[in-house]
mmCIF file of C-alpha atoms and ligand atoms in Angstrom:
data_model
loop_
_atom_site.group_PDB
_atom_site.id
_atom_site.type_symbol
_atom_site.label_atom_id
_atom_site.label_comp_id
_atom_site.label_asym_id
_atom_site.label_seq_id
_atom_site.Cartn_x
_atom_site.Cartn_y
_atom_site.Cartn_z
ATOM 1 C CA MET A 1 74.158 92.586 95.902
ATOM 2 C CA THR A 2 71.173 93.870 93.920
ATOM 3 C CA ASP A 3 68.336 94.703 96.202
ATOM 4 C CA ILE A 4 65.427 92.938 94.198
ATOM 5 C CA ASP A 5 63.021 95.426 95.719
ATOM 6 C CA ASN A 6 64.457 98.289 94.237
ATOM 7 C CA LEU A 7 64.672 96.686 90.851
ATOM 8 C CA LYS A 8 60.873 95.964 90.742
ATOM 9 C CA LYS A 9 60.733 99.720 91.432
ATOM 10 C CA GLU A 10 62.703 100.426 88.975
ATOM 11 C CA PHE A 11 61.089 98.454 86.257
ATOM 12 C CA ALA A 12 57.819 99.869 87.679
ATOM 13 C CA GLY A 13 59.344 102.863 86.959
ATOM 14 C CA LEU A 14 60.047 102.494 83.851
ATOM 15 C CA TYR A 15 57.848 100.701 82.011
ATOM 16 C CA GLY A 16 55.022 101.529 83.951
ATOM 17 C CA PRO A 17 51.698 99.116 85.419
ATOM 18 C CA GLY A 18 50.832 95.861 84.229
ATOM 19 C CA ALA A 19 51.584 91.991 85.300
ATOM 20 C CA ASP A 20 54.153 91.555 87.951
ATOM 21 C CA PRO A 21 57.966 90.631 85.719
ATOM 22 C CA LEU A 22 59.380 86.975 86.298
ATOM 23 C CA LEU A 23 62.918 87.424 88.084
ATOM 24 C CA PHE A 24 66.084 85.421 86.597
ATOM 25 C CA PHE A 25 69.491 84.897 87.393
ATOM 26 C CA ALA A 26 72.555 83.998 86.075
ATOM 27 C CA PRO A 27 75.539 83.771 87.634
ATOM 28 C CA GLY A 28 79.195 84.773 86.351
ATOM 29 C CA ARG A 29 81.953 82.189 86.188
ATOM 30 C CA VAL A 30 85.815 81.950 87.254
ATOM 31 C CA ASN A 31 87.721 79.383 85.599
ATOM 32 C CA LEU A 32 89.855 77.127 87.949
ATOM 33 C CA ILE A 33 91.629 75.809 85.024
ATOM 34 C CA GLY A 34 91.879 74.486 81.564
ATOM 35 C CA GLU A 35 92.637 78.253 79.406
ATOM 36 C CA HIS A 36 92.463 78.427 76.293
ATOM 37 C CA THR A 37 91.682 74.783 75.041
ATOM 38 C CA ASP A 38 88.024 75.315 75.097
ATOM 39 C CA TYR A 39 87.722 76.247 71.064
ATOM 40 C CA ASN A 40 90.445 73.737 70.548
ATOM 41 C CA GLY A 41 87.777 70.550 71.556
ATOM 42 C CA GLY A 42 89.337 70.698 75.275
ATOM 43 C CA PHE A 43 88.773 70.169 78.353
ATOM 44 C CA VAL A 44 87.789 72.955 80.801
ATOM 45 C CA LEU A 45 87.305 73.110 84.490
ATOM 46 C CA PRO A 46 85.285 76.107 85.690
ATOM 47 C CA CYS A 47 82.750 76.856 88.637
ATOM 48 C CA ALA A 48 79.904 79.546 88.708
ATOM 49 C CA ILE A 49 80.179 82.011 91.350
ATOM 50 C CA GLN A 50 78.007 83.829 93.367
ATOM 51 C CA TYR A 51 78.189 87.458 91.302
ATOM 52 C CA GLY A 52 75.886 87.581 88.551
ATOM 53 C CA THR A 53 73.330 89.185 86.584
ATOM 54 C CA TYR A 54 69.398 89.770 87.458
ATOM 55 C CA MET A 55 66.683 89.911 84.984
ATOM 56 C CA LEU A 56 63.106 91.090 85.992
ATOM 57 C CA ILE A 57 61.086 90.720 82.250
ATOM 58 C CA ARG A 58 57.578 90.606 81.541
ATOM 59 C CA LYS A 59 55.375 89.954 77.971
ATOM 60 C CA THR A 60 53.971 92.845 76.194
ATOM 61 C CA GLU A 61 51.318 93.207 73.625
ATOM 62 C CA ASP A 62 53.231 96.048 72.029
ATOM 63 C CA GLY A 63 55.678 94.289 69.525
ATOM 64 C CA MET A 64 58.370 96.090 71.338
ATOM 65 C CA ILE A 65 61.495 94.487 72.821
ATOM 66 C CA LYS A 66 62.600 97.254 75.502
ATOM 67 C CA LEU A 67 65.931 96.301 76.799
ATOM 68 C CA ALA A 68 67.628 98.853 79.928
ATOM 69 C CA SER A 69 69.601 97.857 82.908
ATOM 70 C CA VAL A 70 70.599 99.447 86.129
ATOM 71 C CA ASN A 71 74.133 99.684 84.792
ATOM 72 C CA GLU A 72 74.104 101.187 81.675
ATOM 73 C CA LYS A 73 72.550 104.727 80.720
ATOM 74 C CA GLU A 74 71.557 103.948 77.419
ATOM 75 C CA LYS A 75 68.489 102.071 77.124
ATOM 76 C CA ALA A 76 66.212 100.761 73.848
ATOM 77 C CA THR A 77 62.804 100.430 72.159
ATOM 78 C CA ILE A 78 63.229 97.732 69.112
ATOM 79 C CA PRO A 79 60.470 96.452 66.754
ATOM 80 C CA VAL A 80 60.142 92.622 67.163
ATOM 81 C CA LYS A 81 61.547 91.417 63.707
ATOM 82 C CA GLU A 82 61.776 88.635 61.714
ATOM 83 C CA HIS A 83 65.913 88.848 62.235
ATOM 84 C CA PHE A 84 67.691 91.246 64.830
ATOM 85 C CA LEU A 85 70.586 93.232 63.406
ATOM 86 C CA LYS A 86 73.399 93.821 65.351
ATOM 87 C CA HIS A 87 72.912 97.501 67.584
ATOM 88 C CA GLU A 88 76.145 99.753 67.776
ATOM 89 C CA ILE A 89 75.578 99.592 71.453
ATOM 90 C CA LEU A 90 77.583 96.615 72.655
ATOM 91 C CA TRP A 91 75.431 95.536 75.497
ATOM 92 C CA PHE A 92 72.349 95.428 73.751
ATOM 93 C CA ASN A 93 74.215 92.905 71.701
ATOM 94 C CA TYR A 94 73.721 90.505 74.075
ATOM 95 C CA PRO A 95 69.918 90.226 74.514
ATOM 96 C CA LEU A 96 69.576 90.803 71.179
ATOM 97 C CA GLY A 97 72.046 88.048 70.118
ATOM 98 C CA VAL A 98 70.095 85.565 71.937
ATOM 99 C CA LEU A 99 66.706 86.945 70.476
ATOM 100 C CA GLU A 100 67.761 85.889 66.952
ATOM 101 C CA GLN A 101 69.186 82.272 67.829
ATOM 102 C CA PHE A 102 65.573 82.195 69.168
ATOM 103 C CA ASN A 103 63.929 83.694 65.588
ATOM 104 C CA ARG A 104 66.343 81.187 63.435
ATOM 105 C CA LYS A 105 64.589 78.074 65.643
ATOM 106 C CA GLY A 106 61.463 79.692 64.639
ATOM 107 C CA PHE A 107 60.341 80.907 68.023
ATOM 108 C CA ALA A 108 59.057 84.606 67.689
ATOM 109 C CA SER A 109 59.601 86.220 70.276
ATOM 110 C CA GLY A 110 56.468 88.306 70.627
ATOM 111 C CA GLY A 111 56.908 92.144 72.805
ATOM 112 C CA MET A 112 59.443 91.954 75.943
ATOM 113 C CA GLU A 113 60.405 94.084 79.001
ATOM 114 C CA LEU A 114 63.122 93.366 80.145
ATOM 115 C CA LEU A 115 65.877 95.019 82.842
ATOM 116 C CA PHE A 116 68.985 93.682 84.141
ATOM 117 C CA SER A 117 71.320 94.211 86.643
ATOM 118 C CA GLY A 118 75.151 92.785 87.280
ATOM 119 C CA ASP A 119 77.241 92.575 90.146
ATOM 120 C CA ILE A 120 79.730 90.988 88.094
ATOM 121 C CA PRO A 121 82.669 93.968 87.962
ATOM 122 C CA SER A 122 82.806 93.920 83.159
ATOM 123 C CA GLY A 123 85.314 93.025 81.262
ATOM 124 C CA ALA A 124 87.230 91.892 84.377
ATOM 125 C CA GLY A 125 87.426 87.961 82.731
ATOM 126 C CA LEU A 126 84.434 86.721 84.968
ATOM 127 C CA SER A 127 82.316 85.941 81.596
ATOM 128 C CA SER A 128 80.013 89.322 82.505
ATOM 129 C CA SER A 129 78.242 88.901 79.069
ATOM 130 C CA ALA A 130 78.197 85.126 78.909
ATOM 131 C CA SER A 131 75.970 85.831 81.803
ATOM 132 C CA ILE A 132 73.646 88.526 80.455
ATOM 133 C CA GLU A 133 73.386 86.013 77.162
ATOM 134 C CA MET A 134 72.288 82.997 79.440
ATOM 135 C CA VAL A 135 69.861 84.973 81.573
ATOM 136 C CA THR A 136 67.888 86.240 78.549
ATOM 137 C CA ALA A 137 68.087 83.103 76.661
ATOM 138 C CA PHE A 138 66.654 80.948 79.714
ATOM 139 C CA ALA A 139 64.310 83.586 81.153
ATOM 140 C CA VAL A 140 63.095 83.661 77.387
ATOM 141 C CA ASN A 141 63.142 80.186 77.142
ATOM 142 C CA HIS A 142 60.374 80.368 80.402
ATOM 143 C CA LEU A 143 58.021 82.593 78.879
ATOM 144 C CA LEU A 144 57.763 81.475 74.952
ATOM 145 C CA ASN A 145 58.241 77.731 76.090
ATOM 146 C CA SER A 146 60.210 76.276 74.047
ATOM 147 C CA ARG A 147 61.355 73.980 76.138
ATOM 148 C CA LEU A 148 65.161 73.757 75.204
ATOM 149 C CA GLU A 149 67.849 72.439 76.983
ATOM 150 C CA ILE A 150 70.416 74.204 79.016
ATOM 151 C CA THR A 151 72.864 72.799 76.972
ATOM 152 C CA GLU A 152 71.582 73.811 73.813
ATOM 153 C CA LEU A 153 70.613 77.613 75.336
ATOM 154 C CA ALA A 154 74.273 77.816 76.127
ATOM 155 C CA LEU A 155 75.342 77.497 72.281
ATOM 156 C CA MET A 156 72.667 79.774 71.652
ATOM 157 C CA ALA A 157 73.853 82.564 73.766
ATOM 158 C CA GLN A 158 77.916 81.355 72.176
ATOM 159 C CA LYS A 159 76.490 82.308 68.721
ATOM 160 C CA ALA A 160 75.155 85.448 69.968
ATOM 161 C CA GLU A 161 78.634 86.090 71.264
ATOM 162 C CA HIS A 162 80.117 85.259 67.509
ATOM 163 C CA ASP A 163 77.135 86.549 65.702
ATOM 164 C CA PHE A 164 76.347 90.333 67.440
ATOM 165 C CA ALA A 165 79.349 91.045 69.292
ATOM 166 C CA GLY A 166 82.226 89.970 67.246
ATOM 167 C CA VAL A 167 84.192 87.216 69.777
ATOM 168 C CA ASN A 168 84.885 83.924 68.674
ATOM 169 C CA CYS A 169 84.669 82.295 72.109
ATOM 170 C CA GLY A 170 84.786 78.916 73.098
ATOM 171 C CA ILE A 171 81.536 77.087 75.089
ATOM 172 C CA MET A 172 83.227 77.237 78.308
ATOM 173 C CA ASP A 173 81.664 80.075 79.826
ATOM 174 C CA GLN A 174 78.098 79.809 78.592
ATOM 175 C CA PHE A 175 77.970 76.607 79.529
ATOM 176 C CA ALA A 176 79.934 77.286 83.265
ATOM 177 C CA VAL A 177 77.183 79.945 83.526
ATOM 178 C CA GLY A 178 73.912 77.255 82.571
ATOM 179 C CA MET A 179 75.225 74.165 83.897
ATOM 180 C CA GLY A 180 76.744 75.407 87.309
ATOM 181 C CA LYS A 181 76.788 73.423 90.586
ATOM 182 C CA ALA A 182 77.647 74.817 94.200
ATOM 183 C CA GLY A 183 80.741 73.386 95.649
ATOM 184 C CA HIS A 184 81.108 72.050 92.672
ATOM 185 C CA ALA A 185 83.598 72.884 89.124
ATOM 186 C CA ILE A 186 82.173 71.700 85.732
ATOM 187 C CA PHE A 187 84.505 69.043 84.129
ATOM 188 C CA LEU A 188 83.226 69.689 80.785
ATOM 189 C CA ASN A 189 84.739 68.307 77.283
ATOM 190 C CA CYS A 190 84.808 71.093 74.707
ATOM 191 C CA THR A 191 83.778 68.385 71.844
ATOM 192 C CA THR A 192 81.157 66.450 72.853
ATOM 193 C CA LEU A 193 79.925 68.689 75.688
ATOM 194 C CA ASP A 194 79.858 65.836 78.007
ATOM 195 C CA HIS A 195 80.362 67.073 81.545
ATOM 196 C CA LYS A 196 80.646 66.155 84.994
ATOM 197 C CA VAL A 197 80.627 67.642 88.300
ATOM 198 C CA ILE A 198 83.979 67.261 90.000
ATOM 199 C CA PRO A 199 83.487 68.713 94.287
ATOM 200 C CA VAL A 200 86.052 71.406 95.231
ATOM 201 C CA GLN A 201 86.152 71.146 98.821
ATOM 202 C CA LEU A 202 88.130 73.588 100.035
ATOM 203 C CA GLY A 203 88.380 72.933 103.984
ATOM 204 C CA ARG A 204 90.653 75.972 105.596
ATOM 205 C CA TYR A 205 91.163 78.110 102.007
ATOM 206 C CA ARG A 206 89.632 80.282 100.291
ATOM 207 C CA LEU A 207 89.384 80.672 97.075
ATOM 208 C CA ILE A 208 90.641 84.434 95.682
ATOM 209 C CA ILE A 209 90.398 86.488 92.539
ATOM 210 C CA ALA A 210 92.096 89.444 92.166
ATOM 211 C CA ASN A 211 91.029 91.988 89.254
ATOM 212 C CA THR A 212 93.868 93.532 87.481
ATOM 213 C CA ASN A 213 91.539 96.486 86.861
ATOM 214 C CA LYS A 214 93.467 97.128 83.917
ATOM 215 C CA ARG A 215 91.781 98.452 80.737
ATOM 216 C CA ARG A 216 90.482 95.867 78.576
ATOM 217 C CA GLY A 217 91.942 97.395 75.235
ATOM 218 C CA LEU A 218 92.334 95.161 72.710
ATOM 219 C CA ALA A 219 91.523 92.150 74.015
ATOM 220 C CA ASP A 220 88.721 91.103 71.941
ATOM 221 C CA SER A 221 91.096 91.488 69.030
ATOM 222 C CA LYS A 222 93.746 89.286 70.237
ATOM 223 C CA TYR A 223 91.399 86.196 71.459
ATOM 224 C CA ASN A 224 90.803 86.285 67.525
ATOM 225 C CA GLU A 225 94.291 86.157 66.617
ATOM 226 C CA ARG A 226 94.620 83.118 69.200
ATOM 227 C CA VAL A 227 92.010 81.278 67.665
ATOM 228 C CA ALA A 228 93.509 82.044 64.287
ATOM 229 C CA GLU A 229 96.860 80.888 65.176
ATOM 230 C CA CYS A 230 95.811 77.446 66.440
ATOM 231 C CA GLN A 231 93.750 77.180 63.483
ATOM 232 C CA LEU A 232 96.953 78.112 61.701
ATOM 233 C CA ALA A 233 98.480 74.965 64.061
ATOM 234 C CA LEU A 234 95.654 72.473 63.682
ATOM 235 C CA ALA A 235 95.988 73.163 59.503
ATOM 236 C CA PHE A 236 99.891 72.336 59.481
ATOM 237 C CA LEU A 237 100.123 69.334 61.632
ATOM 238 C CA ALA A 238 97.000 67.925 60.126
ATOM 239 C CA SER A 239 99.079 67.476 56.730
ATOM 240 C CA ARG A 240 100.829 65.226 59.030
ATOM 241 C CA PHE A 241 98.161 62.882 60.525
ATOM 242 C CA GLU A 242 94.217 62.444 60.843
ATOM 243 C CA VAL A 243 93.612 65.470 63.565
ATOM 244 C CA LYS A 244 90.428 67.748 63.954
ATOM 245 C CA LYS A 245 90.940 69.592 67.106
ATOM 246 C CA LEU A 246 94.084 70.533 68.686
ATOM 247 C CA GLY A 247 92.495 68.794 72.016
ATOM 248 C CA GLU A 248 92.181 65.515 70.684
ATOM 249 C CA LEU A 249 96.431 64.932 70.842
ATOM 250 C CA GLY A 250 98.557 64.114 73.183
ATOM 251 C CA PHE A 251 102.598 65.082 73.395
ATOM 252 C CA PRO A 252 103.603 61.674 72.167
ATOM 253 C CA GLN A 253 101.507 62.445 68.505
ATOM 254 C CA PHE A 254 102.731 66.709 69.236
ATOM 255 C CA PHE A 255 106.471 65.782 69.255
ATOM 256 C CA LYS A 256 106.242 63.366 66.224
ATOM 257 C CA GLY A 257 104.550 66.322 64.045
ATOM 258 C CA GLN A 258 105.467 69.642 65.675
ATOM 259 C CA ASP A 259 108.038 69.994 63.104
ATOM 260 C CA ALA A 260 105.187 70.490 61.023
ATOM 261 C CA ILE A 261 104.773 73.840 61.628
ATOM 262 C CA PRO A 262 107.472 75.896 60.460
ATOM 263 C CA ASP A 263 106.668 78.847 62.774
ATOM 264 C CA GLU A 264 107.772 78.804 66.353
ATOM 265 C CA ILE A 265 105.365 81.072 68.079
ATOM 266 C CA ILE A 266 102.950 79.429 66.211
ATOM 267 C CA ARG A 267 104.549 75.782 67.722
ATOM 268 C CA ARG A 268 104.234 77.248 70.891
ATOM 269 C CA ARG A 269 100.919 78.069 71.114
ATOM 270 C CA ALA A 270 99.500 74.837 70.537
ATOM 271 C CA ARG A 271 102.238 73.678 73.034
ATOM 272 C CA HIS A 272 100.151 75.110 76.027
ATOM 273 C CA VAL A 273 96.997 74.099 74.510
ATOM 274 C CA ILE A 274 98.106 70.392 74.713
ATOM 275 C CA SER A 275 99.711 70.589 77.633
ATOM 276 C CA GLU A 276 96.714 72.481 79.596
ATOM 277 C CA ASN A 277 94.656 69.694 78.409
ATOM 278 C CA GLN A 278 96.669 67.314 80.368
ATOM 279 C CA ARG A 279 96.918 69.543 83.344
ATOM 280 C CA VAL A 280 92.733 69.992 83.354
ATOM 281 C CA LEU A 281 92.771 65.509 83.491
ATOM 282 C CA ALA A 282 95.846 65.550 86.473
ATOM 283 C CA SER A 283 93.465 68.731 88.096
ATOM 284 C CA VAL A 284 90.646 66.507 88.023
ATOM 285 C CA ALA A 285 92.497 63.321 89.454
ATOM 286 C CA ALA A 286 93.911 65.755 92.438
ATOM 287 C CA LEU A 287 90.623 67.366 93.382
ATOM 288 C CA LEU A 288 88.952 63.742 93.371
ATOM 289 C CA ARG A 289 91.361 62.812 96.070
ATOM 290 C CA ASN A 290 91.428 66.043 97.687
ATOM 291 C CA ASP A 291 94.512 66.933 96.961
ATOM 292 C CA LEU A 292 94.905 70.493 97.105
ATOM 293 C CA PRO A 293 99.102 71.025 97.080
ATOM 294 C CA ALA A 294 98.774 68.609 93.582
ATOM 295 C CA PHE A 295 96.462 71.145 92.188
ATOM 296 C CA GLY A 296 97.698 74.257 93.143
ATOM 297 C CA ALA A 297 100.787 73.127 91.394
ATOM 298 C CA LEU A 298 98.712 72.612 88.019
ATOM 299 C CA MET A 299 97.505 75.991 88.805
ATOM 300 C CA ASN A 300 100.676 77.686 88.968
ATOM 301 C CA ALA A 301 101.879 75.551 85.885
ATOM 302 C CA SER A 302 99.046 76.739 83.911
ATOM 303 C CA HIS A 303 99.569 80.510 84.485
ATOM 304 C CA ASP A 304 103.522 79.343 83.584
ATOM 305 C CA SER A 305 102.553 78.390 80.492
ATOM 306 C CA LEU A 306 99.876 80.858 79.711
ATOM 307 C CA ARG A 307 102.526 83.491 80.172
ATOM 308 C CA ASP A 308 105.793 81.737 78.193
ATOM 309 C CA ASP A 309 103.592 79.876 75.007
ATOM 310 C CA TYR A 310 100.494 81.225 74.972
ATOM 311 C CA GLU A 311 101.364 84.767 75.767
ATOM 312 C CA VAL A 312 98.159 86.255 77.206
ATOM 313 C CA THR A 313 99.109 87.128 80.717
ATOM 314 C CA GLY A 314 101.272 90.530 80.306
ATOM 315 C CA VAL A 315 102.902 92.031 83.398
ATOM 316 C CA GLU A 316 99.764 93.065 85.288
ATOM 317 C CA LEU A 317 98.182 89.958 85.472
ATOM 318 C CA ASP A 318 102.040 88.341 85.608
ATOM 319 C CA THR A 319 102.507 90.987 88.964
ATOM 320 C CA LEU A 320 99.163 89.907 90.803
ATOM 321 C CA VAL A 321 100.339 85.921 90.571
ATOM 322 C CA ASN A 322 103.990 86.969 91.704
ATOM 323 C CA GLU A 323 103.068 88.533 94.916
ATOM 324 C CA ALA A 324 99.999 86.121 95.619
ATOM 325 C CA ARG A 325 102.815 82.982 95.482
ATOM 326 C CA LYS A 326 105.101 84.893 97.782
ATOM 327 C CA ILE A 327 101.818 84.835 101.046
ATOM 328 C CA PRO A 328 102.376 82.203 103.054
ATOM 329 C CA GLY A 329 100.594 78.881 102.737
ATOM 330 C CA VAL A 330 99.043 80.099 98.988
ATOM 331 C CA VAL A 331 99.074 76.869 97.174
ATOM 332 C CA GLY A 332 98.622 78.119 93.579
ATOM 333 C CA SER A 333 97.522 81.056 91.534
ATOM 334 C CA ARG A 334 96.912 81.646 88.203
ATOM 335 C CA MET A 335 95.249 84.152 85.350
ATOM 336 C CA THR A 336 91.062 83.138 84.855
ATOM 337 C CA GLY A 337 89.693 83.483 81.206
ATOM 338 C CA ALA A 338 90.566 84.924 78.106
ATOM 339 C CA GLY A 339 94.255 87.104 79.439
ATOM 340 C CA PHE A 340 95.005 90.749 78.672
ATOM 341 C CA GLY A 341 94.110 92.113 82.109
ATOM 342 C CA GLY A 342 91.046 90.834 83.897
ATOM 343 C CA CYS A 343 91.423 88.136 86.770
ATOM 344 C CA THR A 344 93.796 85.951 88.918
ATOM 345 C CA VAL A 345 92.332 82.985 91.112
ATOM 346 C CA SER A 346 94.354 82.294 93.852
ATOM 347 C CA ILE A 347 93.870 79.220 96.696
ATOM 348 C CA VAL A 348 94.177 80.602 100.146
ATOM 349 C CA PRO A 349 94.274 79.462 103.540
ATOM 350 C CA GLU A 350 91.494 81.347 105.372
ATOM 351 C CA GLU A 351 93.885 83.066 107.758
ATOM 352 C CA HIS A 352 96.432 84.340 104.869
ATOM 353 C CA VAL A 353 93.211 86.056 102.867
ATOM 354 C CA PRO A 354 93.401 89.595 105.215
ATOM 355 C CA ASP A 355 97.592 89.422 104.528
ATOM 356 C CA PHE A 356 97.177 88.317 100.964
ATOM 357 C CA ILE A 357 94.468 91.294 99.711
ATOM 358 C CA GLU A 358 96.597 93.154 101.906
ATOM 359 C CA ASN A 359 100.314 92.778 100.834
ATOM 360 C CA VAL A 360 99.551 91.385 97.025
ATOM 361 C CA GLY A 361 97.467 94.663 96.697
ATOM 362 C CA LYS A 362 100.072 97.098 98.332
ATOM 363 C CA ASN A 363 103.005 95.677 96.096
ATOM 364 C CA TYR A 364 100.267 95.545 93.159
ATOM 365 C CA THR A 365 100.425 99.126 93.205
ATOM 366 C CA LEU A 366 103.862 99.955 93.673
ATOM 367 C CA GLN A 367 104.858 97.619 90.820
ATOM 368 C CA THR A 368 102.188 98.702 87.717
ATOM 369 C CA GLY A 369 100.421 102.252 89.525
ATOM 370 C CA LEU A 370 97.086 99.990 89.380
ATOM 371 C CA GLN A 371 94.514 99.449 92.495
ATOM 372 C CA ALA A 372 93.379 95.508 92.244
ATOM 373 C CA SER A 373 90.013 94.534 93.866
ATOM 374 C CA PHE A 374 89.894 91.295 95.331
ATOM 375 C CA TYR A 375 86.435 88.717 96.084
ATOM 376 C CA ILE A 376 86.131 86.234 98.140
ATOM 377 C CA ALA A 377 84.611 83.707 95.461
ATOM 378 C CA GLU A 378 81.746 81.127 96.746
ATOM 379 C CA ILE A 379 80.974 78.338 93.986
ATOM 380 C CA SER A 380 77.014 78.325 93.204
ATOM 381 C CA ASP A 381 74.751 77.228 90.978
ATOM 382 C CA GLY A 382 73.865 78.182 87.318
ATOM 383 C CA VAL A 383 71.213 80.128 86.072
ATOM 384 C CA ARG A 384 67.983 80.057 87.161
ATOM 385 C CA GLN A 385 64.568 81.763 88.124
ATOM 386 C CA LEU A 386 64.349 83.075 91.600
ATOM 387 C CA THR A 387 60.971 84.007 93.440
ATOM 388 C CA ASN A 388 60.306 87.564 93.969
HETATM 389 C C1 LIG B 1 87.104 83.874 77.215
HETATM 390 C C2 LIG B 1 86.159 82.513 76.055
HETATM 391 C C3 LIG B 1 86.112 81.362 76.659
HETATM 392 C C4 LIG B 1 87.605 80.475 76.802
HETATM 393 C C5 LIG B 1 88.437 81.834 77.419
HETATM 394 C C6 LIG B 1 89.747 81.427 78.334
HETATM 395 O O1 LIG B 1 86.528 83.532 78.482
HETATM 396 O O2 LIG B 1 85.220 83.261 76.154
HETATM 397 O O3 LIG B 1 85.519 80.945 75.704
HETATM 398 O O4 LIG B 1 87.838 80.273 75.844
HETATM 399 O O5 LIG B 1 88.419 82.916 77.415
HETATM 400 O O6 LIG B 1 90.043 79.488 77.970
#
């Protein structure tokens, strides 16, 4: 938990006296189901969590953007420009990429001092980067009085990720971080951005996030490879019938057209997207009738499809999921986020949470030599200003 008084002291130490800075917060997110569907124009069902990024920000008159984070050693002082450029230090690119989006919309930023403090484990698939982007976008929107809607800010943050971080991500993370609602998941159509909040009534169950703590390695390039594979599948299918996004297709059409895809791997990638989309719709129905066992079964099927058809799990995520499913009363367990390491999410009866953490943790270490970390997720609100 970030100590706001300490953060304010740190801000004053870094940037000196002046007006009180404003305080903002953007959460991370956990995706319940609908993985690798967003950039295919499909459905997703994420929720915002209690962990996130705090940011203090103050306008200045010196024409400089000053960036610092209690989580990172590098600091930057960058002159305000008509166009900001990609920086060699990765984390600067999240705020800079967002500021560049404001520039492109004609909202010149002026000098600003920013200090971030995050408590989302980074690189764990819980959207720490979207959280930094969205807290910046929301705060700068406030400071510049640019009055952009959260949906617009999410699109700008996604563009920042594409252009400045080099990840061709979909809209899910930035949208969930922006639009999260306590106790609810966000059911989002990634083509139209139509969305509904769906109550997640966990009763005596808890949402447990388990982090593989596997180093991310080539995750970003493998992610972009999957995006490209889906575009290829789409191009083959579009030679048979009118289709703009894989997310538009149901199984009957896919079965009719799949032999247009010559490569078996590319066919499986498309099959995952289409089956996962159906599972999101079934999950929304299950949650609306408060049927956690049905939802859990869909979570399990989602993981299995990500393992077998989409091939983004790997031994660490598979081990966590296999061990989770052995704990009494666990209704479902799956990887969440991009995969290739990162986290799983499981629905666990409250009385079995200690047993879950002990046994899944122990058996994971025995099988992989790595130490997992566990978090009890609280489904929380999206980006907001806090009083300080
Ligand atoms: C990452 C991306 C999202 C989404 C997920 C996979 O989190 O940022 O846009 O594609 O992976 O569902």
